[in-house]
Coordinates of C-alpha atoms and ligand atoms in Angstrom, one line a residue:
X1 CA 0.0 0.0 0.0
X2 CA 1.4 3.2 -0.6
X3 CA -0.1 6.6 1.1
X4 CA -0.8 10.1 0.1
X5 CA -2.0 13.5 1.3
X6 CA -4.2 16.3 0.2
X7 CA -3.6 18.8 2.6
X8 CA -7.6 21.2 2.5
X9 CA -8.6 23.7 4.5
X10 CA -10.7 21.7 6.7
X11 CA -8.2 19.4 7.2
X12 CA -5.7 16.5 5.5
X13 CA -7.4 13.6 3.9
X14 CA -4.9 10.4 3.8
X15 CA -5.1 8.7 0.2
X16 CA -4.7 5.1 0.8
X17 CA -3.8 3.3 -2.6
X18 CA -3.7 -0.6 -2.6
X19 CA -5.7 -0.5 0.8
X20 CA -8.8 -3.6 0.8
X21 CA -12.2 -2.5 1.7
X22 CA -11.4 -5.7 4.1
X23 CA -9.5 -3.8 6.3
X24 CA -12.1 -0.8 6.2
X25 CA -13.2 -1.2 10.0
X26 CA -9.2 -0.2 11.0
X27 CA -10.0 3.3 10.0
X28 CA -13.2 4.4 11.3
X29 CA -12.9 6.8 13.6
X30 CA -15.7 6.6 15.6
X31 CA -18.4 4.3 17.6
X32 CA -21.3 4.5 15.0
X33 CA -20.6 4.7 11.3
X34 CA -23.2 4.6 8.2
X35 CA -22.3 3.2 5.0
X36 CA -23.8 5.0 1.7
X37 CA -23.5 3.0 -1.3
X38 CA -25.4 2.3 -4.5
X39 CA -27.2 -0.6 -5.4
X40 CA -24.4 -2.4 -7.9
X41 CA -21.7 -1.9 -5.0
X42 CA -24.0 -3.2 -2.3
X43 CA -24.3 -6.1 -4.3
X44 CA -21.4 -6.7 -5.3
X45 CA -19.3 -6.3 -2.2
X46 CA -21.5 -6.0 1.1
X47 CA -20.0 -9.1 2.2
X48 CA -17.1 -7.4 2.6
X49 CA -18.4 -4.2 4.7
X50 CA -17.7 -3.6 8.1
X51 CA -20.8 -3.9 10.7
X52 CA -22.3 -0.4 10.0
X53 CA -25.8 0.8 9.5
X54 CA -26.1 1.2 5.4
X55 CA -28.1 3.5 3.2
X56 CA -28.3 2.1 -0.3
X57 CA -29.0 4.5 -2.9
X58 CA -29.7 4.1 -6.7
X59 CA -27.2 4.6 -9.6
X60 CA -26.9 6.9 -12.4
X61 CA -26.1 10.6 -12.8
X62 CA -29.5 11.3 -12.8
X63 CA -30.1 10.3 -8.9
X64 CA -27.2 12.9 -8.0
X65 CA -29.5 15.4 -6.8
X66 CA -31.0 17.0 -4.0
X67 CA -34.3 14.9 -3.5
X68 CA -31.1 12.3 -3.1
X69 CA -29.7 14.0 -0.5
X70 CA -32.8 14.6 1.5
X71 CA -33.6 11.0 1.5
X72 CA -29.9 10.9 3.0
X73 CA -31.2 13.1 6.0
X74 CA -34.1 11.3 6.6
X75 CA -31.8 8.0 6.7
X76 CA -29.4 9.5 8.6
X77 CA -32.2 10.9 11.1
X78 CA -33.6 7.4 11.6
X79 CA -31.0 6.0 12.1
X80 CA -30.4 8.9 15.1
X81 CA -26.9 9.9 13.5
X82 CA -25.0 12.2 15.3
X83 CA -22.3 15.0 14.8
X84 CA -19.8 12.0 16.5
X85 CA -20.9 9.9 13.9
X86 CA -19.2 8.8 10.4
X87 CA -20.3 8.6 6.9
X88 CA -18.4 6.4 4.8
X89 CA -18.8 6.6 1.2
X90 CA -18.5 3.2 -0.9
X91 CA -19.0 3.6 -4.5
X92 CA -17.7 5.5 -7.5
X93 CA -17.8 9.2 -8.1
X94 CA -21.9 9.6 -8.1
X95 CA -22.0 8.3 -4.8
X96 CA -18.9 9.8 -3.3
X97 CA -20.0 13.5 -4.6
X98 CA -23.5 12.8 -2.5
X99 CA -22.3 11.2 0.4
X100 CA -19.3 13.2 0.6
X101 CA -22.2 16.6 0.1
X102 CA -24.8 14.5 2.4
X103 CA -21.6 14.7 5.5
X104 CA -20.5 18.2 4.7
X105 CA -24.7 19.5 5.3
X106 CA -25.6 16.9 7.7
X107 CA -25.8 18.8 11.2
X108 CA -23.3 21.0 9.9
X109 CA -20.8 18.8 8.9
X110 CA -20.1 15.2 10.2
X111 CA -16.6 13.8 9.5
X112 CA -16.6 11.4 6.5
X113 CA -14.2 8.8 4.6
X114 CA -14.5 7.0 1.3
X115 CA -13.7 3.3 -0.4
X116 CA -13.4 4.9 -3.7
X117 CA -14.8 1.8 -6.4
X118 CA -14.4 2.8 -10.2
X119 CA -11.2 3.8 -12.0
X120 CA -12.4 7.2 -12.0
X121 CA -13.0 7.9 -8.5
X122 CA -10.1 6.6 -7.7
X123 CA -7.9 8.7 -10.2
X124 CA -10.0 11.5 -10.1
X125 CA -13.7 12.2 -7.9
X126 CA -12.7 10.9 -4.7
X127 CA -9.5 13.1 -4.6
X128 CA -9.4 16.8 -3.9
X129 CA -12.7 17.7 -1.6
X130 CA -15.0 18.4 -4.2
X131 CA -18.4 17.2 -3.2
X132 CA -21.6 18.2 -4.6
X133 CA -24.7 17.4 -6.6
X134 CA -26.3 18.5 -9.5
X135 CA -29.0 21.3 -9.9
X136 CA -31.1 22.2 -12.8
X137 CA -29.8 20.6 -15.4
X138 CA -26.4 22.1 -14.4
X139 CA -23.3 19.4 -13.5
X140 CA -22.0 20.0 -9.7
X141 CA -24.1 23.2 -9.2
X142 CA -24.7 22.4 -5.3
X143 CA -21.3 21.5 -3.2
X144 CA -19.1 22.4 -1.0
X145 CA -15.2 21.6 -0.6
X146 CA -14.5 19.6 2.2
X147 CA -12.1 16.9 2.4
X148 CA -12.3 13.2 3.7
X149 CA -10.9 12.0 6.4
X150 CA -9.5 9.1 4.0
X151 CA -9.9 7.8 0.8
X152 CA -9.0 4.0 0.2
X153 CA -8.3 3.1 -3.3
X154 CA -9.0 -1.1 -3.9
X155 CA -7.8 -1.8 -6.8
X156 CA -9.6 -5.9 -6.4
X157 CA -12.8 -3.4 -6.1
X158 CA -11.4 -2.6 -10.4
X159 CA -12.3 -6.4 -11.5
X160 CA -15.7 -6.5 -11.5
X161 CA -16.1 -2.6 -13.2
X162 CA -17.9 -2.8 -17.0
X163 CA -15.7 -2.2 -19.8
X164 CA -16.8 1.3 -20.3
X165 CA -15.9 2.5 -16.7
X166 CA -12.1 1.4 -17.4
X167 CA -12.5 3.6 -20.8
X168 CA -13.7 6.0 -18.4
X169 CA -11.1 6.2 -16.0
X170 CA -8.3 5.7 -18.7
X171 CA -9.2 9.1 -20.1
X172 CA -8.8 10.4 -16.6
X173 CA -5.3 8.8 -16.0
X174 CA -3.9 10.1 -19.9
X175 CA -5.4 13.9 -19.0
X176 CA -3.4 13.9 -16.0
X177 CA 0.4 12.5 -17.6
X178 CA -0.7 15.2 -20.4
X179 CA -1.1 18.0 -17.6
X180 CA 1.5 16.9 -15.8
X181 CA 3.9 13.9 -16.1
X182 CA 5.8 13.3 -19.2
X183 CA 7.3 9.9 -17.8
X184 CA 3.9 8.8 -17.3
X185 CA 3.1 9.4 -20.7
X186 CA 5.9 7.3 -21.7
X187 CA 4.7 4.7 -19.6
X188 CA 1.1 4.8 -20.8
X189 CA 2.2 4.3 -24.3
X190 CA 4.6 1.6 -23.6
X191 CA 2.0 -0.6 -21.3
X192 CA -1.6 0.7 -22.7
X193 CA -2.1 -3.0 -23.0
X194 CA -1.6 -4.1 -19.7
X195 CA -3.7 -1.1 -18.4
X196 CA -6.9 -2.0 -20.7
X197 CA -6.1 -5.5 -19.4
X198 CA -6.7 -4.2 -16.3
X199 CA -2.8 -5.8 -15.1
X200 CA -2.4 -5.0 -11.3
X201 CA 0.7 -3.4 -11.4
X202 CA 0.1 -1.4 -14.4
X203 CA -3.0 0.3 -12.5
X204 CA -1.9 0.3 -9.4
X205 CA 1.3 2.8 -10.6
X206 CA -1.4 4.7 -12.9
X207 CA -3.4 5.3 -9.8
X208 CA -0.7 6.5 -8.2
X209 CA 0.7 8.4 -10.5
X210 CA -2.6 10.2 -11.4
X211 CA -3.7 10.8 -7.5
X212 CA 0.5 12.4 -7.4
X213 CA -1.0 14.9 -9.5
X214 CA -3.9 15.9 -8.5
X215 CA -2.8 15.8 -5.1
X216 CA 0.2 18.2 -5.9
X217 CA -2.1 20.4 -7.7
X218 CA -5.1 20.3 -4.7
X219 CA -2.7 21.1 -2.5
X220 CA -1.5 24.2 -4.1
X221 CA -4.9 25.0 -4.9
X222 CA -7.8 23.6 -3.0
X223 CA -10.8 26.2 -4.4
X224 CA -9.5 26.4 -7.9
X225 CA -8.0 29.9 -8.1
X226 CA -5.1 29.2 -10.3
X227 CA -3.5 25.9 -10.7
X228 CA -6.3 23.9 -10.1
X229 CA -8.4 24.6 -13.3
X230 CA -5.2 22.9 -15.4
X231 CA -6.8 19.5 -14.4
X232 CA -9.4 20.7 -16.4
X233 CA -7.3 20.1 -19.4
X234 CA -9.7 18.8 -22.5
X235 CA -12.8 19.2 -19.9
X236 CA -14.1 22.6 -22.0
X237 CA -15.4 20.6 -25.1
X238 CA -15.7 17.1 -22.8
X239 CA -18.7 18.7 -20.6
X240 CA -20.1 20.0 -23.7
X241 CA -20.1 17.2 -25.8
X242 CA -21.6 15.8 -22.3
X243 CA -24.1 17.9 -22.6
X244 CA -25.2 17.9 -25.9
X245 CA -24.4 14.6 -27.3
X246 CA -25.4 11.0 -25.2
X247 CA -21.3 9.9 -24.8
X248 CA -19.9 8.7 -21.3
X249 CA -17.7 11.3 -19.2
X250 CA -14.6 9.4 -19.7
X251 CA -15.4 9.4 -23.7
X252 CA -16.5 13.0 -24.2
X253 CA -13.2 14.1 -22.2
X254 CA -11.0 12.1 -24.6
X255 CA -12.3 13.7 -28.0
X256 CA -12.4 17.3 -26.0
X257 CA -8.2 16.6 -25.2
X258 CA -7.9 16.1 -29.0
X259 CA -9.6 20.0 -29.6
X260 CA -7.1 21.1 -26.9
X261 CA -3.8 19.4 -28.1
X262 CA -5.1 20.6 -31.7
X263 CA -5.4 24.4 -30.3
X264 CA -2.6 24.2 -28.4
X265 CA -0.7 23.6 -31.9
X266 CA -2.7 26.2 -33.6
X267 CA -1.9 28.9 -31.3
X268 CA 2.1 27.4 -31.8
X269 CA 2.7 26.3 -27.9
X270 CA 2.6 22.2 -28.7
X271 CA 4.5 21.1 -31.8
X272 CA 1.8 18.8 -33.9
X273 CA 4.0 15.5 -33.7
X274 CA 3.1 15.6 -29.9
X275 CA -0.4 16.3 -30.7
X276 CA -1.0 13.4 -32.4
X277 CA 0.8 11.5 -29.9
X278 CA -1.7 12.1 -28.0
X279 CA -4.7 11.3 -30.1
X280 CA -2.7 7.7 -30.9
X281 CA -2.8 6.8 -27.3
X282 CA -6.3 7.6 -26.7
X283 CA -7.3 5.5 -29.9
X284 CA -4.9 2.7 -28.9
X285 CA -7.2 3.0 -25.2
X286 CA -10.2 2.6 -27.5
X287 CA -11.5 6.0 -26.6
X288 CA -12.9 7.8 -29.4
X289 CA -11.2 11.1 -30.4
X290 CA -13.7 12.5 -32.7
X291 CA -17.6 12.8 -31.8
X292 CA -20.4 14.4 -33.8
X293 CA -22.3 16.7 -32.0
X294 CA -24.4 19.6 -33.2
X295 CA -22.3 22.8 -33.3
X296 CA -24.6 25.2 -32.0
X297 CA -26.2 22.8 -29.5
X298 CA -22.1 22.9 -28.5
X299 CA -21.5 26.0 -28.9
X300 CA -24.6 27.2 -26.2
X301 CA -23.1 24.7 -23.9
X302 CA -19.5 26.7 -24.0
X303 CA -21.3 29.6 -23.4
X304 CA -22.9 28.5 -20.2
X305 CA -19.2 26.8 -19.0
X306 CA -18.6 27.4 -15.3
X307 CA -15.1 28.8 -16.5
X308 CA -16.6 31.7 -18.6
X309 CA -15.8 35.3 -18.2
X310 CA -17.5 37.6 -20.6
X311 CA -16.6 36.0 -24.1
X312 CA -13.4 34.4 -22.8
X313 CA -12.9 31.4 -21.0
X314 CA -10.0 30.1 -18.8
X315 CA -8.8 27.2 -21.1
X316 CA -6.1 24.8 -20.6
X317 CA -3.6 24.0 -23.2
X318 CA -0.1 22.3 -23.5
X319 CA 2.9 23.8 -24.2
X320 CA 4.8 20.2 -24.0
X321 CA 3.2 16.7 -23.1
X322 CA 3.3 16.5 -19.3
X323 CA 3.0 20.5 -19.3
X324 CA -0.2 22.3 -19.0
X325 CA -1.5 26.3 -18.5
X326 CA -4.4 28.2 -18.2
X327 CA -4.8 30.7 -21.4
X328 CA -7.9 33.1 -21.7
X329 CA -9.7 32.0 -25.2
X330 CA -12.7 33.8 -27.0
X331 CA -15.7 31.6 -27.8
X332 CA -15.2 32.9 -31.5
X333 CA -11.9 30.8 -31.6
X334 CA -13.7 28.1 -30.0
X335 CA -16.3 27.7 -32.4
X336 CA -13.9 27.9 -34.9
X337 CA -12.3 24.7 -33.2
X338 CA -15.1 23.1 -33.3
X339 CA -15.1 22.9 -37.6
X340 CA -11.5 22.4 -37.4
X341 CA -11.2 19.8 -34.6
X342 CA -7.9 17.6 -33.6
X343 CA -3.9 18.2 -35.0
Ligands
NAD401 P1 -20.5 6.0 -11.1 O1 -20.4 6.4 -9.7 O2 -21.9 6.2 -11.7 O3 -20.1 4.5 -11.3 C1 -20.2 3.9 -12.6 C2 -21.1 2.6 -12.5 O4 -20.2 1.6 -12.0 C3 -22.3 2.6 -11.6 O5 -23.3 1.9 -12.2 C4 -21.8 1.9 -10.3 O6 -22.9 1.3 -9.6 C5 -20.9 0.9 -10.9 N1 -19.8 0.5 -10.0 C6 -19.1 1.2 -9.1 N2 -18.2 0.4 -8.6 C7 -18.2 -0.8 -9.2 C8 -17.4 -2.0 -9.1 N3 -16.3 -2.0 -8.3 N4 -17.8 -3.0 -9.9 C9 -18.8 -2.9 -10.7 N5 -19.6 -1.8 -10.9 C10 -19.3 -0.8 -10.1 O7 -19.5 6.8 -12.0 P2 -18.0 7.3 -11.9 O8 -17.5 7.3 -13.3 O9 -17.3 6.6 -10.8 O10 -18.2 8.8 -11.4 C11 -18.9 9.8 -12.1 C12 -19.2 10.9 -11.3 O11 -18.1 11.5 -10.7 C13 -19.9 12.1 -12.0 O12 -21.1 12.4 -11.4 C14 -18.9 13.2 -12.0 O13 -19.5 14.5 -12.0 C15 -18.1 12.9 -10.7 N6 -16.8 13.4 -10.6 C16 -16.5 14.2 -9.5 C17 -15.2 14.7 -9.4 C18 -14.9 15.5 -8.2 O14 -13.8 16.1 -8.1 N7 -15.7 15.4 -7.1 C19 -14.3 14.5 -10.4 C20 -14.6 13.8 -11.5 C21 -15.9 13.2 -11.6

């Protein structure tokens, strides 16, 4: 197992990578615990939960909402929870944004911890305190930073994830060796077999590697002033082919890093041989780099990004692999992207 730290406000959350949900029980903190999980997980692995009161809730982005949450309260009031008690999310991102929200809100704030289940929890949701819901239609509208008190990352939890979560959480792991790590670029390319396979070495560094930079980044910049927004890097176009077009997170992330590596060239920051070494890897990870989406549907959802000012948005480009920064862009240049997409 190896351990790291994101050092927030509220306090320091350990990362625990390699940890089992087996030895869960070692960390609670505290006499009465409830577990909030989803209906797959619970399923899946409640064999292996400690002796907690448990909340099951249901899956899909469309529970992560507030009638969600209050069901939470209710549960937790039943169940006579208390500011000593502990909330322990077990699941993938949905249901560590809402249990890590439902702790945060719940009589002010109970202390909470997570078993972090998918790929891209563990590279990416479960680290770095950002916990919320979604509100009108809008991704992560409702939320708070606060961190956990620990994250454990189980990477046996991996096995029994559908195909397209791994795609998922690849996309995650390549945005942050673009961002941020060269030699994990390297690496990606050389064992992209291994990781689709799913090899537990292979994932077990990516994880790492990938929770190293975020974590580094977090730290730096917990409320995404600055630094933070770089792990944002082909986010811009991911959310709004997200939003306009049907294609997972993990997907719609991968084809909006190709319209970021191909600006980045444009504006004559990334030279185009290291663009396209990006868009190799992400086809050799079966993730698609192109999608079709309707370009005004896309270009309304730009307009509403949460990283807009005026006509401009903060957007992240790469002025090397493994080198990212924040560089104000028009929406005009944008949409011009959008006809002229990739290296
Ligand atoms: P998810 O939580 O919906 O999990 C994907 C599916 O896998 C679900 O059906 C789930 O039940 C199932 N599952 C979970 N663990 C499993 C396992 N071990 N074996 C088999 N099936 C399993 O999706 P996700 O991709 O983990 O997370 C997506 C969410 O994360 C989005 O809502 C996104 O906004 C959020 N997110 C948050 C942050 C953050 O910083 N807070 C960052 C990135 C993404």
């Amino acid at each position: 197992m190896k351990t790291l730290k994101v050092h927030g406000a509220a306090g320091v959350s350990n990362i625990l990578i390699g940890e089992s949900l087996q030895n869960l029980q070692n960390y609670i903190p505290a006499q009465h615990a409830v577990i909030i999980t989803d209906t797959n997980v619970r399923d899946l692995y409640q064999q292996d939960f400690p002796p907690c009161d448990v909340i099951t809730i249901g899956t899909g982005e469309n529970i992560k909402n507030l009638a969600t949450v209050r069901h939470l309260y209710e549960k937790l009031v039943d169940l006579d929870a208390q500011r000593s008690s502990f909330i322990i999310g077990i699941g993938g991102g949905i249901v560590c944004d809402i249990a890590g929200f439902t702790a945060s809100t719940y009589l002010r704030g109970v202390s909470f911890g997570f078993v972090s289940s998918t790929l891209l929890s563990q590279v990416d949701a479960s680290v770095g305190g950002k916990n919320g819901v979604n509100f009108g239609g809008y991704k992560n509208m409702i939320g708070v930073f606060n961190q956990p008190e620990f994250v454990i990352c189980d990477m046996d939890l991996l096995q029994t994830l559908p195909a397209k979560e791994i795609l998922c959480g690849l996309a995650e792991i390549v945005k942050h060796a673009a961002l941020g790590d060269a030699g994990m670029f390297n690496y990606i390319e050389e064992h992209y077999q291994k990781a689709l396979a799913l090899d537990r070495d292979v994932i077990a560094k990516l994880v790492y590697d990938s929770i190293v930079i975020k974590s580094s980044i977090v730290n730096q910049d917990e409320k995404e002033q600055g630094e933070r927004r770089k792990l944002n890097f082909g986010h811009t176009f991911g959310h709004a082919f997200e939003k306009t077009t049907a294609v997972p997170h993990g997907e719609a992330v991968a084809a909006g890093m190709v319209i970021a590596a191909g600006l980045s060239v444009q504006r004559g920051h990334l030279p185009a041989p290291e663009a396209q070494r990006i868009e190799n890897l992400l086809k050799k990870l079966k993730l698609p780099t192109r999608i079709q989406a309707d370009k005004n549907a896309l270009l309304e959802a730009l307009g509403k990004d949460k990283k807009r000012q005026g006509e401009q948005i903060h957007f992240v480009l790469l002025d090397a692999i493994g080198h990212a920064f924040v560089e104000m862009i028009s929406i005009a240049e944008l949409a011009a992207a959008i006809k002229n997409p990739g290296p």
